Short mmCIF file of C-alpha atoms in Angstrom, two decimals:
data_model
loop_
_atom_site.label_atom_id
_atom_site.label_comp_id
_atom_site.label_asym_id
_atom_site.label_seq_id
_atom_site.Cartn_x
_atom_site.Cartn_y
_atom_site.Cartn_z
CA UNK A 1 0.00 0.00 0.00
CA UNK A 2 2.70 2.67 -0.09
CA UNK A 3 2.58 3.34 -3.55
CA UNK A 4 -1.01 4.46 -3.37
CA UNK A 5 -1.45 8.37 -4.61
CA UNK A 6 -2.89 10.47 -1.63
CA UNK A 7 -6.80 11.27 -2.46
CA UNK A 8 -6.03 15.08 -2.04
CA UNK A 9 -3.29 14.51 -4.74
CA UNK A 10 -5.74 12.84 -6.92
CA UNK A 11 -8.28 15.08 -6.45
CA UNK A 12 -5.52 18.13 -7.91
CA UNK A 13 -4.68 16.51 -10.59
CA UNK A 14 -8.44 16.12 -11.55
CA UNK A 15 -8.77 19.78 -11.29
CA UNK A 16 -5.54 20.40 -13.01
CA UNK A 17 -6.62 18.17 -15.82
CA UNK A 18 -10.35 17.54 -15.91
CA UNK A 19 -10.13 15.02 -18.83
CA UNK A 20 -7.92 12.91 -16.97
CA UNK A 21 -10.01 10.32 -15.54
CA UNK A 22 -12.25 9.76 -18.60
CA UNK A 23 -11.24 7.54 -21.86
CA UNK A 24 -10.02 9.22 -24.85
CA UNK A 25 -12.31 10.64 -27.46
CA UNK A 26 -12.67 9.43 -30.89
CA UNK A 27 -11.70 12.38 -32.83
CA UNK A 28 -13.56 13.42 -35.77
CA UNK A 29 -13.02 11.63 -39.16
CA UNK A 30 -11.19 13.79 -41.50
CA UNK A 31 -12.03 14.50 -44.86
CA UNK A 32 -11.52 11.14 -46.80
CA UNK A 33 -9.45 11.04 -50.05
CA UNK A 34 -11.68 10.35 -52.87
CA UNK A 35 -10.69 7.48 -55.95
CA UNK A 36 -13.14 7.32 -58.51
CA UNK A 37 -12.39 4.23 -61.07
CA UNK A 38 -14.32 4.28 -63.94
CA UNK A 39 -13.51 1.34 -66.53
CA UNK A 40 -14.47 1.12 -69.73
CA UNK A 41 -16.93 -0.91 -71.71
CA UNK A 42 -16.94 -3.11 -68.59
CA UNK A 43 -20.09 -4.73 -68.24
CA UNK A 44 -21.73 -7.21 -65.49
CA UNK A 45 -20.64 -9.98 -67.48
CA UNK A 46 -17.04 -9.43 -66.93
CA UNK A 47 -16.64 -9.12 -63.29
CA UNK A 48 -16.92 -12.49 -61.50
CA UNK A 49 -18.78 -10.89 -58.16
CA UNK A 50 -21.40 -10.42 -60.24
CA UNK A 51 -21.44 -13.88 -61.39
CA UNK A 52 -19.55 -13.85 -64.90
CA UNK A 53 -19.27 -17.29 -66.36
CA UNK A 54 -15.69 -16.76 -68.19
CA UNK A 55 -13.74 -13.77 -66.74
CA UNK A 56 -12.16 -13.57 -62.84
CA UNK A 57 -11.44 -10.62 -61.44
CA UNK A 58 -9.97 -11.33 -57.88
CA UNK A 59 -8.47 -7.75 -57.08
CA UNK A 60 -11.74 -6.38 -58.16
CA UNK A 61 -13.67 -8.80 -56.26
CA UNK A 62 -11.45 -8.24 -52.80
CA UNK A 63 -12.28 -4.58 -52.96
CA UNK A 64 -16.16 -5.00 -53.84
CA UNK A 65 -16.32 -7.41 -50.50
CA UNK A 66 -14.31 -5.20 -48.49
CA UNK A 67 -17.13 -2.20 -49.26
CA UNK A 68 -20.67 -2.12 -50.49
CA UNK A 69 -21.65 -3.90 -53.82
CA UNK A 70 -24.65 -2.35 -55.82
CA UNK A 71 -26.83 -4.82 -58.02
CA UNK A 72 -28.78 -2.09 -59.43
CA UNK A 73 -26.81 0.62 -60.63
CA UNK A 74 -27.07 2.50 -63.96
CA UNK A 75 -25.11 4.57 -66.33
CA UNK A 76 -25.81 5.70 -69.37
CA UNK A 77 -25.53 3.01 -72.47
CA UNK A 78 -22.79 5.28 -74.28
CA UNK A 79 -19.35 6.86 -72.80
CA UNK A 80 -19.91 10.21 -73.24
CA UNK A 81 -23.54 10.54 -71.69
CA UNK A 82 -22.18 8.38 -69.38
CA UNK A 83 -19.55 10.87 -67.93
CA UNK A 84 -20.97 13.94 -68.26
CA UNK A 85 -23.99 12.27 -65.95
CA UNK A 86 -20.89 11.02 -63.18
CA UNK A 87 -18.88 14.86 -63.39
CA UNK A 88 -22.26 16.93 -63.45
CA UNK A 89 -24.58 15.34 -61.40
CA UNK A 90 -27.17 16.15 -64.17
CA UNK A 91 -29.27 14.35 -66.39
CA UNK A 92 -28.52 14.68 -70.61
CA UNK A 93 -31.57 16.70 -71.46
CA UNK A 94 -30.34 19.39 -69.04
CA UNK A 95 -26.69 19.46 -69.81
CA UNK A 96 -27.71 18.77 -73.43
CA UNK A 97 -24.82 15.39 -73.65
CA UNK A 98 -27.35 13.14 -74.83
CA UNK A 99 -24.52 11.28 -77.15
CA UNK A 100 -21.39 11.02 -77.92
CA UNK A 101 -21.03 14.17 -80.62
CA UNK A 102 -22.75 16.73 -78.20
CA UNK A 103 -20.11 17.17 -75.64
CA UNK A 104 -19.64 20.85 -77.10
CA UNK A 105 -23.37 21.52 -75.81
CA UNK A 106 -21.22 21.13 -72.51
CA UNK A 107 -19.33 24.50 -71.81
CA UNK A 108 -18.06 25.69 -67.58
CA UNK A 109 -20.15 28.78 -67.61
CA UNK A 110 -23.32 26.69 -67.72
CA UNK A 111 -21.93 23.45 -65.51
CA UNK A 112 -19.29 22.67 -62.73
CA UNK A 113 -17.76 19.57 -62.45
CA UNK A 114 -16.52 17.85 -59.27
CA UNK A 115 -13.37 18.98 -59.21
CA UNK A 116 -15.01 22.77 -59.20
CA UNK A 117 -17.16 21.35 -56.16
CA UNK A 118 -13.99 19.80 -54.21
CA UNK A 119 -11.03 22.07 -54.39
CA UNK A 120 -13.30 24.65 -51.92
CA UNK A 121 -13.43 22.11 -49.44
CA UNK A 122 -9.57 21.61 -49.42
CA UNK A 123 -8.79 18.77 -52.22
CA UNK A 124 -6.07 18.41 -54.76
CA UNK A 125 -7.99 16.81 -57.41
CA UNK A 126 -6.51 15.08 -60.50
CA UNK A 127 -7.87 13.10 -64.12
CA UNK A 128 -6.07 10.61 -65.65
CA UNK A 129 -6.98 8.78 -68.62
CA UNK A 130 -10.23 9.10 -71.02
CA UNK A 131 -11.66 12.26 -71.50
CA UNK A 132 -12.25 12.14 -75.19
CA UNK A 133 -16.12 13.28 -75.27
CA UNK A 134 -16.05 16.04 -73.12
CA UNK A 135 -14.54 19.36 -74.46
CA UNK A 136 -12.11 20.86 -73.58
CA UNK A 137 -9.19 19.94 -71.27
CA UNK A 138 -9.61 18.88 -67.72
CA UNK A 139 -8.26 21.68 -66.20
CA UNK A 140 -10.64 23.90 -67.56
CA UNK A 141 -13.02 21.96 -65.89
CA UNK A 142 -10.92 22.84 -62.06
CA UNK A 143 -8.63 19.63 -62.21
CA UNK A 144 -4.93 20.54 -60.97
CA UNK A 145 -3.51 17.72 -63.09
CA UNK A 146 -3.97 15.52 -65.91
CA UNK A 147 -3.07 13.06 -67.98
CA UNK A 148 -5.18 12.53 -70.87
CA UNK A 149 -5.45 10.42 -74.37
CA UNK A 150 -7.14 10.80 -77.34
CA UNK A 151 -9.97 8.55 -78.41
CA UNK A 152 -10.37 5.33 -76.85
CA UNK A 153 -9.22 2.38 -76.26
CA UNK A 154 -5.57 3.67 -76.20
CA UNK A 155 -2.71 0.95 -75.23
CA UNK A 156 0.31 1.22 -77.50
CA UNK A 157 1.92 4.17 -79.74
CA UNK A 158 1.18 1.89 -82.86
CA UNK A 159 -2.47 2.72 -82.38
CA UNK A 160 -3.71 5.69 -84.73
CA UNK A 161 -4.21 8.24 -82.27
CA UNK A 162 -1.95 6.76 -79.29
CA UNK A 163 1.11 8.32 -80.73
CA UNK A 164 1.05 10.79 -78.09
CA UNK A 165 -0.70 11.65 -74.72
CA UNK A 166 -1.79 15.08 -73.35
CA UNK A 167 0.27 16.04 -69.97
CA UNK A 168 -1.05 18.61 -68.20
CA UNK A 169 -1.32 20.49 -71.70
CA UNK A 170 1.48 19.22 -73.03
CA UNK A 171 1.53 16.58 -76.05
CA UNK A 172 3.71 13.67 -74.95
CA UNK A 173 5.21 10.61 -77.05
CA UNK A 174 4.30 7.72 -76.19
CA UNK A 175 7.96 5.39 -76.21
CA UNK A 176 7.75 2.62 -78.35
CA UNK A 177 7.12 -0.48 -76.28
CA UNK A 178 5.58 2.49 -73.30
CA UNK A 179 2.03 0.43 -72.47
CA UNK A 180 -0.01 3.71 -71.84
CA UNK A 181 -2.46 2.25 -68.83
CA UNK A 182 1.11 1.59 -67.43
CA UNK A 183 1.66 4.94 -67.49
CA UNK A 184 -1.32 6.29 -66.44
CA UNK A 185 -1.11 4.27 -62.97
CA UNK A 186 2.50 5.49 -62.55
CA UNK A 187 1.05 8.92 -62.84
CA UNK A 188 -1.77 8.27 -60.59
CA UNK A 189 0.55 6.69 -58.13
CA UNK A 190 2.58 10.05 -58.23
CA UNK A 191 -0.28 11.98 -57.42
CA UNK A 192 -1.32 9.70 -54.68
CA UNK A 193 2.30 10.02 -53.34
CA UNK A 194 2.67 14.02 -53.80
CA UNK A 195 -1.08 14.53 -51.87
CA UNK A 196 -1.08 12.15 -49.44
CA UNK A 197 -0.56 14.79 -46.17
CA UNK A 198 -3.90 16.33 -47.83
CA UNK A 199 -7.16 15.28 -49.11
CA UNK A 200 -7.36 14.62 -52.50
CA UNK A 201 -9.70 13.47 -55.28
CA UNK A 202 -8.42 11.35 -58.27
CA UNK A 203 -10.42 10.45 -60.97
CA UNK A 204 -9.24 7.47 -62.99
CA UNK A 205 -10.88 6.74 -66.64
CA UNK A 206 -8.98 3.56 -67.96
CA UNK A 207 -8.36 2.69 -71.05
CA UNK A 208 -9.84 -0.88 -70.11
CA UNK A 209 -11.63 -2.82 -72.07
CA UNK A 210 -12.81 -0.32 -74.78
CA UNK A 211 -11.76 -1.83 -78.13
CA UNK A 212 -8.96 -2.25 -79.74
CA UNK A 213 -8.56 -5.36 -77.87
CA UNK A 214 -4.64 -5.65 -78.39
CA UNK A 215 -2.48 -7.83 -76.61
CA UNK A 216 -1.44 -6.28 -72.66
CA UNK A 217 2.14 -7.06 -71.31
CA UNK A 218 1.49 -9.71 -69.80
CA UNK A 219 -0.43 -11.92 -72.63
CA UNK A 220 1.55 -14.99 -73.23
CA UNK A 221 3.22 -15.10 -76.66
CA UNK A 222 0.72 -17.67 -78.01
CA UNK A 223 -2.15 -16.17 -76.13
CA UNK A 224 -5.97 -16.87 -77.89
CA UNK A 225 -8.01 -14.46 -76.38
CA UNK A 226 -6.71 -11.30 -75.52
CA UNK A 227 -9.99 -9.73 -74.26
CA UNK A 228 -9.80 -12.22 -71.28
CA UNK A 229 -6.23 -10.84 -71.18
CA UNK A 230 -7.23 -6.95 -70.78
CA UNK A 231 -9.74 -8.04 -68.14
CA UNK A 232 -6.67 -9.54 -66.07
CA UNK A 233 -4.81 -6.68 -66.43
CA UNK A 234 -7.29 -4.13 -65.73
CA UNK A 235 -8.02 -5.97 -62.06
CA UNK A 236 -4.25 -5.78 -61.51
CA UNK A 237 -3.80 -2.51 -62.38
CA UNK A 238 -6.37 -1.76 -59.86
CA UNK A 239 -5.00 -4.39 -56.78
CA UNK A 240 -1.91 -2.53 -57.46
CA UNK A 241 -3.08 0.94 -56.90
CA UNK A 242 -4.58 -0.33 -53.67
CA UNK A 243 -1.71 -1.92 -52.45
CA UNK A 244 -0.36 1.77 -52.78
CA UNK A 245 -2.62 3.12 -50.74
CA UNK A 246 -1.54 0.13 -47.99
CA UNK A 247 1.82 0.99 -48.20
CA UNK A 248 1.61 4.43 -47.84
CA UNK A 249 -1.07 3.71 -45.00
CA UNK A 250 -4.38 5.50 -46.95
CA UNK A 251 -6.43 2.83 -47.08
CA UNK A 252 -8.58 3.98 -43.90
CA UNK A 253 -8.51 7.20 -44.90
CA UNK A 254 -9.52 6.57 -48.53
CA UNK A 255 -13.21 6.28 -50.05
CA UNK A 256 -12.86 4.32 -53.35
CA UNK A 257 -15.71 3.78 -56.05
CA UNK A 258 -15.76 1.93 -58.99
CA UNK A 259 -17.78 1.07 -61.65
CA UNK A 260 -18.36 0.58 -65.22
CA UNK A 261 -19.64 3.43 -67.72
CA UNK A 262 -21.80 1.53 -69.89
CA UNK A 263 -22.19 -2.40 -70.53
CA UNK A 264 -20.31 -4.79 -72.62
CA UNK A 265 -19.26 -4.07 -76.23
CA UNK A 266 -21.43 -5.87 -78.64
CA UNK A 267 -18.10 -7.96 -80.14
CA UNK A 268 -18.08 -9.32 -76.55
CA UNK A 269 -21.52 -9.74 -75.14
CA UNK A 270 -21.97 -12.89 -76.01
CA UNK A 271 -19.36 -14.56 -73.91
CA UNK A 272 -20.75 -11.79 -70.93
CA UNK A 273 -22.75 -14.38 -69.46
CA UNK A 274 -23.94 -14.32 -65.54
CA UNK A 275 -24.52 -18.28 -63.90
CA UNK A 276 -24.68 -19.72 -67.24
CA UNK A 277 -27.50 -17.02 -68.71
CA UNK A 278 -27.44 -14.77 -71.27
CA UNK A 279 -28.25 -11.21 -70.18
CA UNK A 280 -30.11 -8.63 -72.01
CA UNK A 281 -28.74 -5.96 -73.95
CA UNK A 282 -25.31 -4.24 -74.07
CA UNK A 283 -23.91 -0.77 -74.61
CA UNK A 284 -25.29 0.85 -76.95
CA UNK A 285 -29.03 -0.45 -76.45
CA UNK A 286 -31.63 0.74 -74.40
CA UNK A 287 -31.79 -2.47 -72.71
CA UNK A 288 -31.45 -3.47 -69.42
CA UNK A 289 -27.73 -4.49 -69.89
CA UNK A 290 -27.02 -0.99 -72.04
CA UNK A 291 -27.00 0.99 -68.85
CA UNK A 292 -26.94 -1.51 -65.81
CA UNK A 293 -22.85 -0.92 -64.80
CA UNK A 294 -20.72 -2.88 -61.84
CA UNK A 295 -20.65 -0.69 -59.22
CA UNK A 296 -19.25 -0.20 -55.46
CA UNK A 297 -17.85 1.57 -53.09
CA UNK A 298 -15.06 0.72 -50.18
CA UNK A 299 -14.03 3.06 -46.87
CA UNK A 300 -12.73 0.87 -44.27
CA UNK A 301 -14.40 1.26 -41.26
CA UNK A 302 -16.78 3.62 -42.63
CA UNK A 303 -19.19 1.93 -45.63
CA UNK A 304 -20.24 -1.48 -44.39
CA UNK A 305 -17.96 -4.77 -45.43
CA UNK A 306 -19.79 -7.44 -47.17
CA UNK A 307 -22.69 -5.58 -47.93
CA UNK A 308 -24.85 -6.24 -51.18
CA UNK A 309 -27.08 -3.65 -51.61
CA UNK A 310 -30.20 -3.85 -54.27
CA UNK A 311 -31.27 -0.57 -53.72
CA UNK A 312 -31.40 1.63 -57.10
CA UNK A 313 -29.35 4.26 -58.01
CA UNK A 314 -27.58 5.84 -60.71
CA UNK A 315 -23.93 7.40 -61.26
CA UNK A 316 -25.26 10.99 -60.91
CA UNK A 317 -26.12 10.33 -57.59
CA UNK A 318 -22.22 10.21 -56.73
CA UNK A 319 -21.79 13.65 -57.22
CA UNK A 320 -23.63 15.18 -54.59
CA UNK A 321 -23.14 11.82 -52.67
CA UNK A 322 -18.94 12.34 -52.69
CA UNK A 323 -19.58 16.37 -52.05
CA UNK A 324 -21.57 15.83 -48.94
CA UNK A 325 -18.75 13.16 -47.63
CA UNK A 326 -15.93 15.17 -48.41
CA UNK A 327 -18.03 18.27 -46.47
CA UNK A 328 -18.08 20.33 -49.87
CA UNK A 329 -21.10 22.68 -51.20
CA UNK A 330 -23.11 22.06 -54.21
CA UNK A 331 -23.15 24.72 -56.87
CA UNK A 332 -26.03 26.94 -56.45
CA UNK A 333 -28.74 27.37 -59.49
CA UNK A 334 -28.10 24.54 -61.26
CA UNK A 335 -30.65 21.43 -60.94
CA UNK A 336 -28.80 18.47 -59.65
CA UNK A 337 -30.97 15.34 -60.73
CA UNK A 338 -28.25 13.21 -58.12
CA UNK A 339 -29.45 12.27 -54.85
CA UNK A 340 -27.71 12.26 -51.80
CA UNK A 341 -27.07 8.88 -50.72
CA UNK A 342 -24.51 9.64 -48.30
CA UNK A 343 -25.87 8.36 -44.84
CA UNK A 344 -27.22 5.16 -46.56
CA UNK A 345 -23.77 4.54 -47.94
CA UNK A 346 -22.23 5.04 -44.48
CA UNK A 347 -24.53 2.59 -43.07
CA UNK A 348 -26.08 5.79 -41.11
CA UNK A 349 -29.90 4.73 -42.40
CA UNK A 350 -31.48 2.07 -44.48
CA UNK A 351 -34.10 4.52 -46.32
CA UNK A 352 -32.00 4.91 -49.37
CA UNK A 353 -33.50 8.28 -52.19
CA UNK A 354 -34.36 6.65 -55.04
CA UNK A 355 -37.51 4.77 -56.14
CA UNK A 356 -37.18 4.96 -60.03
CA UNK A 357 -33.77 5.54 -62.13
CA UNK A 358 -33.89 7.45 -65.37
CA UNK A 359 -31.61 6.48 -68.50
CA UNK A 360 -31.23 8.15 -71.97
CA UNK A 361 -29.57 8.17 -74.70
CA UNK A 362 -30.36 10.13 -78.15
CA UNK A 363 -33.76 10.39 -78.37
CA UNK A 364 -34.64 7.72 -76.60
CA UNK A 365 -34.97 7.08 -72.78
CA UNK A 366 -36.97 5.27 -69.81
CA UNK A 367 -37.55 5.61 -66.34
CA UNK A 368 -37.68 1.92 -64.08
CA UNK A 369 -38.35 0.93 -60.92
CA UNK A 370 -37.89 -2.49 -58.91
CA UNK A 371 -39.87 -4.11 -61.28
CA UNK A 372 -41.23 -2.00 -64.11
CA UNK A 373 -39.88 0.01 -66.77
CA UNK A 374 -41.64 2.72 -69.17
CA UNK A 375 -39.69 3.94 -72.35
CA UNK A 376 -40.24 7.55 -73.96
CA UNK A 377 -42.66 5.09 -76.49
CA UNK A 378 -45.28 4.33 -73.46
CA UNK A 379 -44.02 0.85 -73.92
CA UNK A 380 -43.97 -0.55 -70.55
CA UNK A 381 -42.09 -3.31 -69.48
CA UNK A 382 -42.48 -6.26 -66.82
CA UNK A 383 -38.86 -6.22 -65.05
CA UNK A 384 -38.87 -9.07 -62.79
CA UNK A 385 -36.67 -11.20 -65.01
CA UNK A 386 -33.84 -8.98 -65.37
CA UNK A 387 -30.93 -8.47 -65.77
CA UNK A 388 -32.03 -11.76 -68.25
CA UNK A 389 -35.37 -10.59 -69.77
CA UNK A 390 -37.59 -8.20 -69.78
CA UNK A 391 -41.46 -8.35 -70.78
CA UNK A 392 -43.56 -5.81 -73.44
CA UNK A 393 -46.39 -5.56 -71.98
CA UNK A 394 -48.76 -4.91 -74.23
CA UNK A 395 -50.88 -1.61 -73.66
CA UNK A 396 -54.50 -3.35 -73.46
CA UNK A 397 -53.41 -5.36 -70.47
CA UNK A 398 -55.63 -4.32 -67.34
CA UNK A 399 -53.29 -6.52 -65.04
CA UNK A 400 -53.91 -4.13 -61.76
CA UNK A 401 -50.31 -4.26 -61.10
CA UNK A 402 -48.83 -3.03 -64.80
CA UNK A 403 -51.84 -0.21 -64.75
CA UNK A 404 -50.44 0.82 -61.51
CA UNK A 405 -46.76 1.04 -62.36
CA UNK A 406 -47.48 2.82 -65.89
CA UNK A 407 -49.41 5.48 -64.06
CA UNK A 408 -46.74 5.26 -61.93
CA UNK A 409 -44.02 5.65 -64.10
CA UNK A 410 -45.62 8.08 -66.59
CA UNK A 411 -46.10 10.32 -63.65
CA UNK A 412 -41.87 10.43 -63.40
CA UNK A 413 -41.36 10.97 -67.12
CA UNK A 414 -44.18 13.88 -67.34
CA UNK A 415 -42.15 15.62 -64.13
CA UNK A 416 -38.76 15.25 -65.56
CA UNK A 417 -39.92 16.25 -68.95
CA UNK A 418 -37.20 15.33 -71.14
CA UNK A 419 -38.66 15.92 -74.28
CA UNK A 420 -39.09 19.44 -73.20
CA UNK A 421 -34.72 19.92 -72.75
CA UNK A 422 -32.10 19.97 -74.69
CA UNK A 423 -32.44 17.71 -78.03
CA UNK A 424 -30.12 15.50 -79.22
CA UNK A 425 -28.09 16.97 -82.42
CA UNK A 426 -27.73 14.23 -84.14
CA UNK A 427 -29.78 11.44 -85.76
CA UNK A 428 -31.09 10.37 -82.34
CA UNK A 429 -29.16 7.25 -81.42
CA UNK A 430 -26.48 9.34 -79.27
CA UNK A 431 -23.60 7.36 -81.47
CA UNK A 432 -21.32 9.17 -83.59
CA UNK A 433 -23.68 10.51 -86.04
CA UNK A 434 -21.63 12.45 -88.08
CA UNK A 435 -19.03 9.95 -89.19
CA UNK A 436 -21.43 8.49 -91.83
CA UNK A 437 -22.05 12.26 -92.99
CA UNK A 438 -17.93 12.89 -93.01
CA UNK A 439 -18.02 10.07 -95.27
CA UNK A 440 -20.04 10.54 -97.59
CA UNK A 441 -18.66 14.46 -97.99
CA UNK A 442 -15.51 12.86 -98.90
CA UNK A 443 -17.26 10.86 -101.32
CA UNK A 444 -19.51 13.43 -103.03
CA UNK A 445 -22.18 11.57 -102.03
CA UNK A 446 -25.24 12.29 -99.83
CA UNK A 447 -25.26 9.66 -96.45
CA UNK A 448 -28.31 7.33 -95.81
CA UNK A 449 -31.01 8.12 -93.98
CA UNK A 450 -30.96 6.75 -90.35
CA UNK A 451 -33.89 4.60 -89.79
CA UNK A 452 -36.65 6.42 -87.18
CA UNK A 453 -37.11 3.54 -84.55
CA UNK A 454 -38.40 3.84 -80.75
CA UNK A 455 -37.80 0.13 -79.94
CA UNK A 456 -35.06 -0.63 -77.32
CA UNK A 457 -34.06 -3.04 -78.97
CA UNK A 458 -32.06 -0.71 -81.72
CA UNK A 459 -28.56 -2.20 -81.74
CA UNK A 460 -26.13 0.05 -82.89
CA UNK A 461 -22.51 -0.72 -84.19
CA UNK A 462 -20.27 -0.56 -81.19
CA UNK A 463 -18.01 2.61 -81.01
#
């Protein structure tokens, strides 16, 4: 007992340092870095958590069950749209990107960006990779850095087009033998490296698995499929850069989202298959496999491990999602057709926003729910067997339940009026409409008229 502290010694120390005899707080979280992977052309059908038949994707996988997976998440069924929708927040028929030729409808006096939203609340932000559709450069869109090709589907200098790269305004060579998604990690991993004492927000558009489907580094010298190849690649490229973040001791303090922009190429849907079933659609289509993208999202002990969640949502919902996490303010006077998912993400509340999704592309577009889904035609159609099939349901059908969801859904489309925005330029598919026009200039000849269709099913060459 003589090494017990007098009570009248105890009690000055208590009044010396009130905090003393309680347990430490938890301090706040800071602001999380922010890693947004978008691959390309990467469908359902190519990532093995979501059941693909012929591709594995381990790295990918890891991450997906060390976050929260999303069964139900859509893009847009074309690039372009597709990006415009993730950096905007904002649906085509406001921003007027409704396909792949009318990114110059896009301009930064009528639209902000992330980056514009982020560097405010303190982040270095950063694009590397595709940017091809937007206008532009990235830094006039607020990005501090960038590294940026031309076209897509850029691996190797012997590529038309992949000759050279843009960094940070300054056209590059690419070295003979120089894989380019090589060098966009290193410069990722750079910027990772040079920010890591601050918050920063990198967003990462690889070249993977857009066509031309060329051999990767690592394809053996008699290798058969080299699509299979790119897929391998692409999920190393990606356990690499989190093995980065590891090593440099990020990982907690790191939010990372990935998904696809659109689904699988046409060339490739075919062997896209989920648990031995084909699925419906691909890019390009207005089908439920044009849009529907791999998603999720991974913050150690802050999004929930292991979680699959079916709720809906759609990549425009990450941008004021991400801005609310990283404490930044949305702009003001612009509608932002995202929503907030933020405390459902965090695991903070189970009513998640959305109740309906809205895709378009061209002319063309739909609004779906759980179960139902109403095109810009008044077709409706009966859900329930997607991502495999999905139903007409013819208009003379009194089933209560299809009555109910096309009042439903009609009642969406009539409040988002997209006929009533900004048209589509082109022919109305959202492709590259003008290529068969350049064409036929150069030919003296006048270019065929594009067939006027509504049907989802329109399947147009893959670009």
């Amino acid at each position: 007992m003589k090494n017990r502290i007098p009570l009248f010694v105890l009690a000055a120390l208590l009044l010396l340092f009130p905090g003393a005899g309680r347990a430490a707080e938890t301090p706040a979280p800071s602001k999380p870095n922010i890693i947004y992977i978008l691959a390309d052309d990467l469908g359902i059908g190519a990532v093995s958590c979501y059941g693909a038949d012929h591709f594995r994707t381990p790295q990918i996988d890891a991450l997906a069950q060390s976050g929260t997976r999303f069964t139900h998440c859509y893009a847009c069924p074309l690039c372009g749209p597709t990006r415009a929708l993730l950096m905007t927040g904002r649906y085509a028929f406001h921003t007027g990107m409704t396909g792949n030729d009318s990114g110059p409808l896009l301009k930064p006096a009528n639209e902000t960006m992330m980056p514009r939203v982020l560097k405010p609340a303190g982040y270095a932000t950063a694009m590397v990779g595709k940017w091809s559709q937007l206008p532009l450069q990235p830094a006039d869109w607020g990005f501090d850095e960038y590294l940026r090709f031309q076209g897509s589907g850029k691996y190797w200098n012997t590529q038309h087009g992949a000759e050279t790269y843009t960094l940070n305004g300054k056209e590059t060579p690419l070295h003979d033998g120089e894989y380019l998604p090589d060098r966009m990690q290193t410069f990722a991993i750079d910027f990772i490296q040079r920010h890591q004492d601050k918050p920063f927000y990198l967003y990462y558009a690889m070249s993977h698995v857009h066509a031309e489907i060329l051999r990767t580094p690592d394809s053996a010298p008699d290798s058969k499929d080299f699509y299979a190849d790119n897929v391998t690649y692409m999920d190393k490229l990606v356990g690499r850069l989190v093995a980065e973040l590891d090593r440099l001791h990020l990982r907690e303090k790191t939010l990372i989202v990935f998904s696809g922009d659109n689904g699988t190429a046409p060339a490739y849907a075919a062997r896209a298959t989920v648990n031995g079933k084909a699925l419906s659609g691909h890019k390009g289509t207005m089908l439920e496999c044009g849009a529907l993208v791999p998603c999720f999202a991974t913050w150690p002990g802050r999004v929930p491990q292991g979680r699959v969640a079916e709720s809906l949502i759609d990549l425009s919902d990450f941008f004021p999602t991400l801005a609310e996490i990283a404490g930044a303010t949305l702009p003001a006077g612009l509608t932002i057709d995202g929503k907030d998912f933020a405390p459902q993400l965090l695991g903070k509340s189970d009513n998640w926003p959305r109740s309906w999704i809205f895709v378009e592309l061209g002319t063309h577009w739909y609004d779906r729910d759980p179960a139902w889904k109403l095109n810009e035609a008044a077709e409706l159609y009966d859900m329930r067997g997607a991502p495999f099939e999905e139903k007409l349901v013819a208009s003379s059908v009194g089933d209560d339940a299809a009555v109910a969801a096309r009042a439903r859904l009609q009642a969406v489309l009539d409040q988002l009026n997209p006929g009533g925005g900004k048209v589509d330029p082109g022919d109305g598919s959202g492709k590259h409409a003008n290529k068969a026009e350049k064409k036929a200039k150069k030919k003296g000849t006048a270019p065929a008229a594009a067939p006027a269709t509504n049907s989802q099913n329109a399947n147009p060459p893959d670009q």
